[in-house]
Coordinates of C-alpha atoms and ligand atoms in Angstrom, one line a residue:
M91 CA 54.9 68.9 102.6
R92 CA 58.0 66.8 102.8
E93 CA 59.9 65.0 100.0
Y94 CA 59.2 61.6 101.6
D95 CA 56.8 60.2 104.2
I96 CA 59.3 57.7 105.4
V97 CA 63.0 57.0 104.8
V98 CA 64.2 53.5 105.8
I99 CA 67.9 53.0 106.6
G100 CA 68.8 49.3 106.1
A101 CA 67.3 46.8 103.6
G102 CA 67.3 43.6 105.7
P103 CA 64.0 41.8 106.2
G104 CA 62.9 44.4 108.8
G105 CA 63.8 47.4 106.5
Y106 CA 62.7 46.1 103.1
E107 CA 59.5 44.5 104.2
T108 CA 58.5 47.6 106.1
A109 CA 59.4 49.8 103.1
L110 CA 57.1 47.7 100.9
E111 CA 54.3 47.8 103.5
A112 CA 54.7 51.6 104.0
A113 CA 54.3 52.2 100.2
G114 CA 51.8 49.4 99.5
T115 CA 49.5 49.3 102.5
Y116 CA 49.8 52.8 103.8
G117 CA 50.5 54.6 100.5
M118 CA 53.5 56.4 102.0
K119 CA 56.1 58.0 99.8
T120 CA 59.0 55.8 100.7
A121 CA 62.8 55.7 100.2
L122 CA 65.1 52.8 101.2
I123 CA 68.8 53.3 101.8
E124 CA 71.2 50.3 101.7
K125 CA 75.0 50.3 101.5
E126 CA 75.3 46.6 100.4
A127 CA 73.0 44.2 98.7
L128 CA 69.3 44.2 99.2
G129 CA 68.2 41.6 101.8
G130 CA 70.5 42.4 104.7
T131 CA 72.2 39.8 106.9
C132 CA 69.3 37.4 106.6
L133 CA 69.5 37.1 102.8
N134 CA 73.2 37.8 102.2
H135 CA 75.1 36.4 105.2
G136 CA 72.6 34.7 107.5
C137 CA 69.4 32.7 107.4
I138 CA 69.1 32.1 103.6
P139 CA 72.7 31.1 102.8
T140 CA 73.0 29.0 105.9
K141 CA 69.7 27.1 105.2
T142 CA 70.8 26.6 101.5
L143 CA 74.1 25.0 102.7
L144 CA 72.1 23.0 105.3
H145 CA 69.8 21.8 102.6
S146 CA 72.8 20.4 100.5
A147 CA 74.5 18.9 103.6
D148 CA 71.3 17.2 104.8
L149 CA 70.6 15.8 101.4
Y150 CA 74.1 14.4 101.2
R151 CA 73.7 12.8 104.6
E152 CA 70.3 11.4 103.7
I153 CA 71.6 9.9 100.4
R154 CA 74.4 8.2 102.2
E155 CA 72.0 6.7 104.7
C156 CA 69.4 5.8 102.1
S157 CA 69.9 2.0 102.2
R158 CA 67.5 1.9 105.1
F159 CA 64.7 3.1 102.7
G160 CA 65.6 0.2 100.3
L161 CA 67.6 2.4 98.0
T162 CA 71.0 1.7 96.5
V163 CA 73.1 4.5 95.1
G164 CA 76.6 4.5 93.7
E165 CA 79.4 6.5 95.3
V166 CA 78.2 9.8 96.7
S167 CA 80.4 12.8 96.9
F168 CA 80.0 16.6 97.1
D169 CA 81.7 19.6 95.5
M170 CA 81.9 22.7 97.7
E171 CA 82.4 24.9 94.7
K172 CA 79.1 23.8 93.2
I173 CA 77.3 24.0 96.6
Q174 CA 78.5 27.6 96.9
D175 CA 77.5 28.3 93.3
R176 CA 74.0 27.1 94.0
K177 CA 73.9 29.2 97.1
E178 CA 74.8 32.3 95.1
E179 CA 72.1 31.4 92.6
V180 CA 69.5 31.2 95.3
L181 CA 70.6 34.6 96.8
N182 CA 70.6 36.3 93.4
T183 CA 67.1 35.0 92.7
L184 CA 65.8 36.4 96.0
R185 CA 67.7 39.7 95.7
S186 CA 66.2 40.3 92.2
G187 CA 62.8 39.4 93.6
I188 CA 63.1 42.2 96.3
A189 CA 64.3 44.7 93.7
M190 CA 61.3 43.9 91.5
Q191 CA 58.9 44.4 94.4
M192 CA 60.5 47.8 95.2
K193 CA 59.9 48.9 91.6
Q194 CA 56.3 47.6 91.7
K195 CA 55.6 49.5 94.9
K196 CA 57.5 52.6 93.7
V197 CA 59.9 52.6 96.6
T198 CA 63.0 54.7 95.8
V199 CA 66.0 52.5 96.5
I200 CA 69.2 54.4 97.2
E201 CA 72.6 52.6 97.2
G202 CA 74.6 54.3 99.9
T203 CA 75.3 54.7 103.6
G204 CA 72.6 56.6 105.5
R205 CA 73.1 59.0 108.4
L206 CA 70.6 60.8 110.5
V207 CA 71.2 64.6 110.3
D208 CA 68.2 65.6 112.3
G209 CA 64.8 64.1 113.0
H210 CA 63.6 64.8 109.5
T211 CA 66.8 64.8 107.5
V212 CA 68.8 61.8 106.3
E213 CA 72.0 62.0 104.3
A214 CA 73.1 59.2 102.0
V215 CA 76.7 58.8 100.8
R216 CA 76.8 56.9 97.6
P217 CA 79.6 54.4 96.7
D218 CA 81.2 57.1 94.5
G219 CA 81.3 59.5 97.4
S220 CA 78.5 61.8 96.2
K221 CA 75.9 62.8 98.8
I222 CA 72.2 63.3 98.7
T223 CA 70.0 64.7 101.4
L224 CA 66.5 63.5 102.0
D225 CA 63.7 65.4 103.7
T226 CA 61.2 63.1 105.4
E227 CA 58.4 63.0 107.9
F228 CA 59.6 59.8 109.5
V229 CA 62.9 57.8 109.7
L230 CA 63.0 54.1 110.3
I231 CA 66.4 52.7 111.5
A232 CA 66.8 49.1 110.5
T233 CA 70.5 48.7 110.3
G234 CA 70.8 45.3 112.0
S235 CA 73.7 43.8 113.7
R236 CA 77.1 42.3 113.1
A237 CA 79.2 39.5 114.7
S238 CA 80.7 40.6 117.9
L239 CA 84.2 39.2 118.4
P240 CA 85.3 38.4 122.0
P241 CA 88.8 39.7 123.0
I242 CA 90.5 36.4 122.4
P243 CA 94.2 36.7 121.4
G244 CA 94.6 35.2 117.9
A245 CA 91.0 35.9 116.8
D246 CA 92.5 37.7 113.8
L247 CA 94.6 34.7 112.6
P248 CA 94.0 33.5 109.0
G249 CA 91.5 30.6 109.1
V250 CA 89.7 32.2 112.0
M251 CA 86.4 33.7 110.9
T252 CA 82.8 34.7 111.7
S253 CA 79.8 33.1 110.0
D254 CA 80.2 35.7 107.2
G255 CA 83.5 34.2 106.3
L256 CA 82.5 30.5 106.7
L257 CA 79.4 31.0 104.5
E258 CA 81.7 32.2 101.7
S259 CA 84.4 29.5 102.2
R260 CA 84.9 27.2 99.2
T261 CA 87.3 25.0 101.0
V262 CA 86.2 22.1 103.2
P263 CA 87.8 22.1 106.6
E264 CA 89.7 19.0 107.8
H265 CA 88.6 19.8 111.3
L266 CA 86.3 22.7 112.2
L267 CA 86.4 24.3 115.6
I268 CA 83.4 26.3 116.6
I269 CA 83.7 28.8 119.5
G270 CA 80.2 29.5 120.8
G271 CA 77.4 26.8 121.1
G272 CA 74.5 29.1 120.4
V273 CA 72.2 29.1 117.4
I274 CA 74.8 29.9 114.8
G275 CA 77.3 27.5 116.2
M276 CA 74.9 24.6 116.3
E277 CA 73.6 25.2 112.8
F278 CA 77.1 25.2 111.4
A279 CA 77.9 22.1 113.5
S280 CA 74.9 20.5 111.7
V281 CA 76.1 21.5 108.2
Y282 CA 79.6 20.3 108.6
S283 CA 78.9 17.1 110.5
S284 CA 76.4 16.2 107.8
L285 CA 79.2 16.7 105.3
G286 CA 81.4 14.3 107.3
V287 CA 83.8 16.9 108.7
P288 CA 85.0 16.4 112.3
V289 CA 83.6 19.3 114.4
T290 CA 84.4 20.5 117.9
V291 CA 82.2 23.0 119.7
L292 CA 83.5 25.0 122.7
E293 CA 80.8 26.7 124.8
A294 CA 81.5 28.9 127.8
L295 CA 78.2 28.2 129.6
P296 CA 77.2 24.9 131.2
R297 CA 75.0 24.0 128.2
I298 CA 74.6 24.7 124.5
I299 CA 71.7 26.9 123.3
A300 CA 71.4 28.1 126.9
N301 CA 68.6 30.5 126.2
L302 CA 66.3 27.7 125.2
D303 CA 64.6 25.0 127.3
K304 CA 67.1 22.6 129.1
E305 CA 65.6 19.5 127.5
L306 CA 66.2 21.0 124.0
S307 CA 69.9 21.6 124.9
Q308 CA 70.3 18.0 126.2
S309 CA 68.6 16.4 123.2
L310 CA 70.6 18.4 120.7
K311 CA 73.8 17.6 122.5
L312 CA 73.0 13.9 122.3
L313 CA 72.1 14.1 118.6
M314 CA 75.2 16.0 117.7
K315 CA 77.3 13.5 119.7
K316 CA 75.7 10.7 117.6
R317 CA 76.8 12.6 114.5
G318 CA 80.3 12.7 115.7
V319 CA 80.4 16.3 117.0
T320 CA 82.5 16.9 120.1
I321 CA 80.9 19.4 122.5
C322 CA 82.7 20.8 125.4
T323 CA 80.7 23.0 127.8
G324 CA 82.0 25.2 130.5
A325 CA 84.9 25.8 128.2
M326 CA 86.6 29.2 128.6
V327 CA 88.7 30.0 125.5
K328 CA 92.0 31.7 126.4
E329 CA 93.8 32.0 123.1
L330 CA 94.2 30.9 119.5
R331 CA 97.7 30.5 118.1
Q332 CA 99.2 29.1 114.9
E333 CA 101.5 26.2 115.5
E334 CA 103.8 24.4 113.0
G335 CA 102.3 21.1 112.2
R336 CA 99.2 21.5 114.3
G337 CA 97.4 24.4 112.5
I338 CA 95.4 26.7 114.7
V339 CA 95.6 25.7 118.3
C340 CA 92.9 26.8 120.7
V341 CA 93.8 26.8 124.4
Y342 CA 90.9 26.7 126.8
T343 CA 90.1 25.8 130.4
E344 CA 87.4 23.3 131.3
K345 CA 86.7 22.7 135.0
E346 CA 89.9 24.7 135.8
E347 CA 92.0 22.3 133.7
E348 CA 93.9 23.7 130.7
K349 CA 93.3 21.9 127.5
S350 CA 93.9 22.5 123.8
V351 CA 92.4 21.5 120.5
S352 CA 93.7 22.1 117.0
A353 CA 91.8 22.8 113.8
D354 CA 92.5 24.2 110.3
Q355 CA 89.4 26.4 110.4
V356 CA 87.8 28.2 113.4
L357 CA 84.3 29.8 113.5
I358 CA 83.7 32.4 116.2
C359 CA 80.0 32.8 116.9
T360 CA 79.7 34.3 120.3
G361 CA 76.8 36.7 119.7
R362 CA 76.1 39.8 117.6
R363 CA 75.9 43.5 118.4
P364 CA 73.8 46.3 117.0
C365 CA 75.1 48.3 114.0
T366 CA 75.0 52.1 114.8
E367 CA 78.5 53.2 113.8
G368 CA 78.4 56.5 111.9
L369 CA 74.6 56.5 111.9
F370 CA 73.9 59.5 114.0
S371 CA 75.3 63.0 113.7
D372 CA 76.2 65.0 116.8
G373 CA 73.2 66.5 118.4
C374 CA 70.9 63.9 116.9
I375 CA 71.5 60.7 118.9
P376 CA 68.5 58.8 120.2
E377 CA 68.7 57.3 123.7
M378 CA 70.7 54.1 123.7
E379 CA 71.8 51.4 126.1
K380 CA 74.8 49.1 125.7
G381 CA 74.9 49.9 122.0
R382 CA 71.2 49.3 121.2
V383 CA 68.7 51.9 120.3
L384 CA 65.9 52.2 122.9
V385 CA 62.3 52.2 121.6
N386 CA 58.8 52.4 123.1
A387 CA 56.0 49.9 122.4
G388 CA 55.4 51.5 119.1
Q389 CA 59.1 51.3 118.1
Q390 CA 59.5 55.0 118.5
T391 CA 62.9 56.3 119.7
S392 CA 63.5 59.2 122.0
I393 CA 63.4 61.4 118.9
P394 CA 59.6 61.3 118.1
S395 CA 60.0 61.2 114.2
V396 CA 62.6 58.5 114.4
Y397 CA 61.7 54.8 114.8
A398 CA 64.0 51.7 115.1
I399 CA 63.3 48.0 114.5
G400 CA 65.1 44.7 114.5
D401 CA 68.6 43.7 115.7
V402 CA 69.6 47.4 116.2
T403 CA 67.2 47.5 119.1
G404 CA 68.8 44.4 120.7
G405 CA 66.7 41.6 122.2
L406 CA 65.8 38.6 120.0
M407 CA 67.8 39.1 116.8
L408 CA 65.4 37.4 114.4
A409 CA 64.3 38.3 110.9
H410 CA 60.6 37.7 111.7
A411 CA 60.8 39.8 114.9
A412 CA 62.2 42.7 112.9
S413 CA 59.4 42.5 110.3
A414 CA 56.8 42.4 113.1
M415 CA 58.4 45.4 114.7
G416 CA 58.2 47.2 111.3
K417 CA 54.4 46.5 111.2
N418 CA 54.0 48.0 114.6
A419 CA 56.2 51.0 113.8
L420 CA 54.1 51.8 110.7
A421 CA 50.8 51.4 112.7
H422 CA 52.2 53.8 115.3
M423 CA 53.3 56.4 112.7
N424 CA 49.8 56.3 111.3
G425 CA 48.0 56.6 114.6
K426 CA 46.9 53.0 114.8
P427 CA 47.3 50.3 117.6
N428 CA 50.1 47.7 117.4
V429 CA 49.5 44.9 114.8
C430 CA 51.8 42.2 116.2
D431 CA 52.2 40.9 119.8
L432 CA 55.9 41.0 120.3
S433 CA 55.7 39.0 123.5
V434 CA 55.2 35.9 121.4
I435 CA 58.1 35.4 119.0
P436 CA 58.9 31.9 117.9
S437 CA 62.5 30.9 117.4
C438 CA 63.9 28.0 115.4
I439 CA 67.2 26.3 115.0
Y440 CA 67.6 24.6 111.7
T441 CA 69.4 21.6 112.8
S442 CA 68.2 18.2 111.6
P443 CA 65.7 17.5 113.1
E444 CA 64.7 21.1 113.7
I445 CA 64.3 22.8 117.1
A446 CA 61.6 25.4 117.7
S447 CA 60.3 27.2 120.7
V448 CA 57.6 29.8 121.5
G449 CA 56.3 31.5 124.6
L450 CA 57.3 30.2 128.1
D451 CA 59.2 27.1 128.9
D452 CA 59.0 25.4 132.4
A453 CA 61.7 27.7 133.8
G454 CA 60.2 30.8 132.3
A455 CA 56.7 30.0 133.7
K456 CA 58.3 29.5 137.2
E457 CA 60.2 32.7 137.0
K458 CA 57.0 34.6 136.2
G459 CA 55.3 32.9 139.2
L460 CA 52.6 31.3 137.0
D461 CA 50.9 28.1 138.2
C462 CA 51.8 26.1 135.1
A463 CA 52.6 22.5 134.2
S464 CA 54.1 21.0 131.1
R465 CA 53.4 17.8 129.2
K466 CA 55.5 16.0 126.7
I467 CA 54.8 13.5 123.9
V468 CA 57.6 11.7 122.0
M469 CA 57.3 11.5 118.3
S470 CA 58.0 7.7 118.2
A471 CA 54.3 7.0 117.8
N472 CA 53.8 9.6 115.0
G473 CA 53.3 7.6 111.8
K474 CA 54.9 10.2 109.5
T475 CA 58.0 10.3 111.8
V476 CA 58.4 6.6 111.8
L477 CA 57.8 6.2 108.0
S478 CA 60.4 8.9 107.2
A479 CA 62.8 7.4 109.8
G480 CA 62.8 10.7 111.6
E481 CA 65.1 11.1 114.6
R482 CA 63.6 10.6 118.1
G483 CA 61.9 13.9 118.9
F484 CA 59.4 15.4 121.2
I485 CA 56.8 18.2 121.6
K486 CA 56.4 19.8 125.0
V487 CA 53.5 22.1 125.9
V488 CA 53.5 24.5 128.9
Y489 CA 50.0 25.4 130.1
E490 CA 48.2 27.0 133.0
K491 CA 47.0 24.3 135.4
E492 CA 43.7 25.9 136.3
T493 CA 42.5 27.1 132.9
G494 CA 44.5 24.9 130.5
R495 CA 45.6 28.0 128.6
I496 CA 48.7 27.3 126.6
R497 CA 51.6 29.6 127.5
G498 CA 54.4 28.1 125.4
A499 CA 55.8 25.1 123.5
Q500 CA 59.2 23.6 122.7
M501 CA 59.9 20.9 120.2
M502 CA 62.6 19.0 118.5
C503 CA 61.3 17.0 115.6
E504 CA 60.9 17.0 111.8
R505 CA 59.4 20.2 110.5
A506 CA 59.4 21.8 114.0
S507 CA 59.9 25.2 112.3
D508 CA 56.5 24.8 110.6
L509 CA 54.7 23.1 113.5
I510 CA 55.6 25.9 116.0
G511 CA 53.4 28.3 114.0
E512 CA 50.3 26.5 115.5
F513 CA 51.6 27.1 119.0
A514 CA 52.5 30.7 118.2
Q515 CA 48.9 31.2 117.2
A516 CA 47.6 29.4 120.3
V517 CA 49.7 31.4 122.7
T518 CA 48.8 34.7 121.0
A519 CA 45.1 33.9 120.9
G520 CA 45.1 32.5 124.5
A521 CA 43.9 29.1 123.3
T522 CA 43.5 26.2 125.7
L523 CA 44.7 22.6 125.4
K524 CA 41.0 21.6 124.8
Q525 CA 40.7 24.0 122.0
M526 CA 43.9 22.8 120.3
Y527 CA 42.8 19.2 120.8
G528 CA 39.5 19.9 119.1
V529 CA 41.2 21.0 115.9
I530 CA 41.0 18.3 113.2
R531 CA 44.4 17.8 111.7
P532 CA 45.1 15.6 108.6
H533 CA 46.5 12.1 108.8
P534 CA 49.3 11.0 108.3
T535 CA 51.2 14.2 109.2
F536 CA 53.8 15.5 111.6
C537 CA 51.2 18.1 112.8
E538 CA 48.8 15.4 114.1
A539 CA 51.3 15.0 117.0
I540 CA 50.1 18.4 118.2
T541 CA 46.6 16.9 118.8
E542 CA 48.3 14.2 120.9
A543 CA 50.4 16.8 122.8
C544 CA 47.1 18.6 123.7
R545 CA 45.0 15.6 124.6
P546 CA 43.1 16.6 127.7
E547 CA 43.3 13.3 129.7
L548 CA 47.1 13.7 129.6
S549 CA 46.8 16.6 132.2
Ligands
NAI67 P1 74.1 33.3 120.6 O1 73.9 34.3 121.6 O2 72.9 32.4 120.2 O3 75.2 32.2 121.1 C1 76.5 32.6 121.4 C2 77.1 31.6 122.4 O4 78.5 31.8 122.5 C3 76.5 31.6 123.8 O5 76.0 30.3 124.1 C4 77.6 32.1 124.6 O6 77.6 31.6 125.9 C5 78.8 31.6 123.9 N1 80.1 32.3 124.1 C6 80.2 33.6 124.3 N2 81.6 33.9 124.4 C7 82.2 32.7 124.4 C8 83.6 32.4 124.5 N3 84.6 33.3 124.7 N4 83.9 31.0 124.4 C9 83.0 30.1 124.2 N5 81.6 30.4 124.1 C10 81.3 31.7 124.2 O7 74.8 34.0 119.4 P2 75.1 33.5 117.9 O8 75.0 32.0 117.8 O9 76.3 34.1 117.5 O10 73.8 34.1 117.1 C11 73.7 35.5 117.0 C12 72.2 35.9 116.8 O11 71.8 35.5 115.6 C13 71.3 35.3 117.9 O12 70.5 36.3 118.4 C14 70.5 34.4 117.1 O13 69.1 34.3 117.6 C15 70.5 34.9 115.7 N6 70.4 33.8 114.7 C16 69.2 33.1 114.6 C17 69.1 32.0 113.8 C18 67.8 31.3 113.7 O14 66.8 31.9 114.1 N7 67.8 30.1 113.1 C19 70.3 31.5 113.0 C20 71.5 32.3 113.3 C21 71.5 33.3 114.1

């Protein structure tokens, strides 16, 4: 009999939710090791703080634009110190909530840095340097990822930061330069442009959010342009340097022409990489590839008692993907089949309006050799969108021509991050356009646009 049934290393949404489920649903004796605050990147340096800042920034923009709703307000301003204080309050509330749930489910929480000694032994080094050794049946690695900095000279200059730094910043930039037009880059472009800060985005690829449907990229680029954001694509950053009177100067090439842009704050968000430093002792290293831990369909590594979930396994670095992998890992440890279908993971970008995508887009369906078609409706006929003066948006559905089976959906509209759930369910369940059309949705709502998007005679 071992001391623990499972020891989880890393308390992000993957790790802490799996620890709760292990103890609560499976009755496993569980320990959770975390070196920083509970909640991981998502709660402390990612999704939650970003969305809290976005909420304040969007409100500010909406209040400034409220005359179109017949409202008159006095002078509107914002205080970054207070926005940051509120963000801290939100984070503290959520952290305490997690700590309370750990207590309720009797999960042993250990503050320290975990290291795998062998397949059944984990060592934790506490902040005071003391060590404890845990004997366990299973180990779950959920150590997440961190920002990966490209080798750009000057990336270490003061004022140049990753999203961790910008999320903590209490000063408002006069001009924000964002290197990387992916998810993080566009969410920060949305925050700061809503606050009235001039923003420039440099993206190396021919389009922003390049891993999503082309039409989403184009629509977001147009919207950001309307909000005053300058977006340069095909821009290869060469160096950053401090120049008297100009601040931080970024030299880049665009269509082989050398250009430069200056800013007082620079955000580098060019991707993230798995965190495995110091995690494995010699002789106990699972199979890895390009820094990520390799797992099978049940999240098991090449060491049978050791499982891994979330960002540390590479792929889609999303909180909900990590939690889903955790559910599958627990099922596998307990001899049960997978709970979640990891081939259908929705992803969202919290710009305003939001962007969401699930399953295949047109290009993905073509790549898979599927005989699919897509249909698109624009939101301009949706009552709720018009009455709330929502931005021009759309919903696109990808379906099999012969059967009408839905294979994916992409959307850019108000509440897209909520609406995409219906399509995640449809793709997972193999539902057809006809079945989705037959669902009665309330009126007036954003979601009734889904009925329109699935109307059979459109095909
Ligand atoms: P990303 O992979 O989404 O985008 C990075 C972008 O930087 C790419 O478009 C890439 O072409 C570009 N790039 C790389 N090197 C460059 C260079 N030297 N110059 C200019 N551009 C360059 O990575 P990002 O935005 O850092 O996000 C990291 C992870 O966090 C992603 O996996 C993302 O899914 C996740 N995340 C998810 C969120 C959400 O679901 N709402 C929010 C924030 C992050």
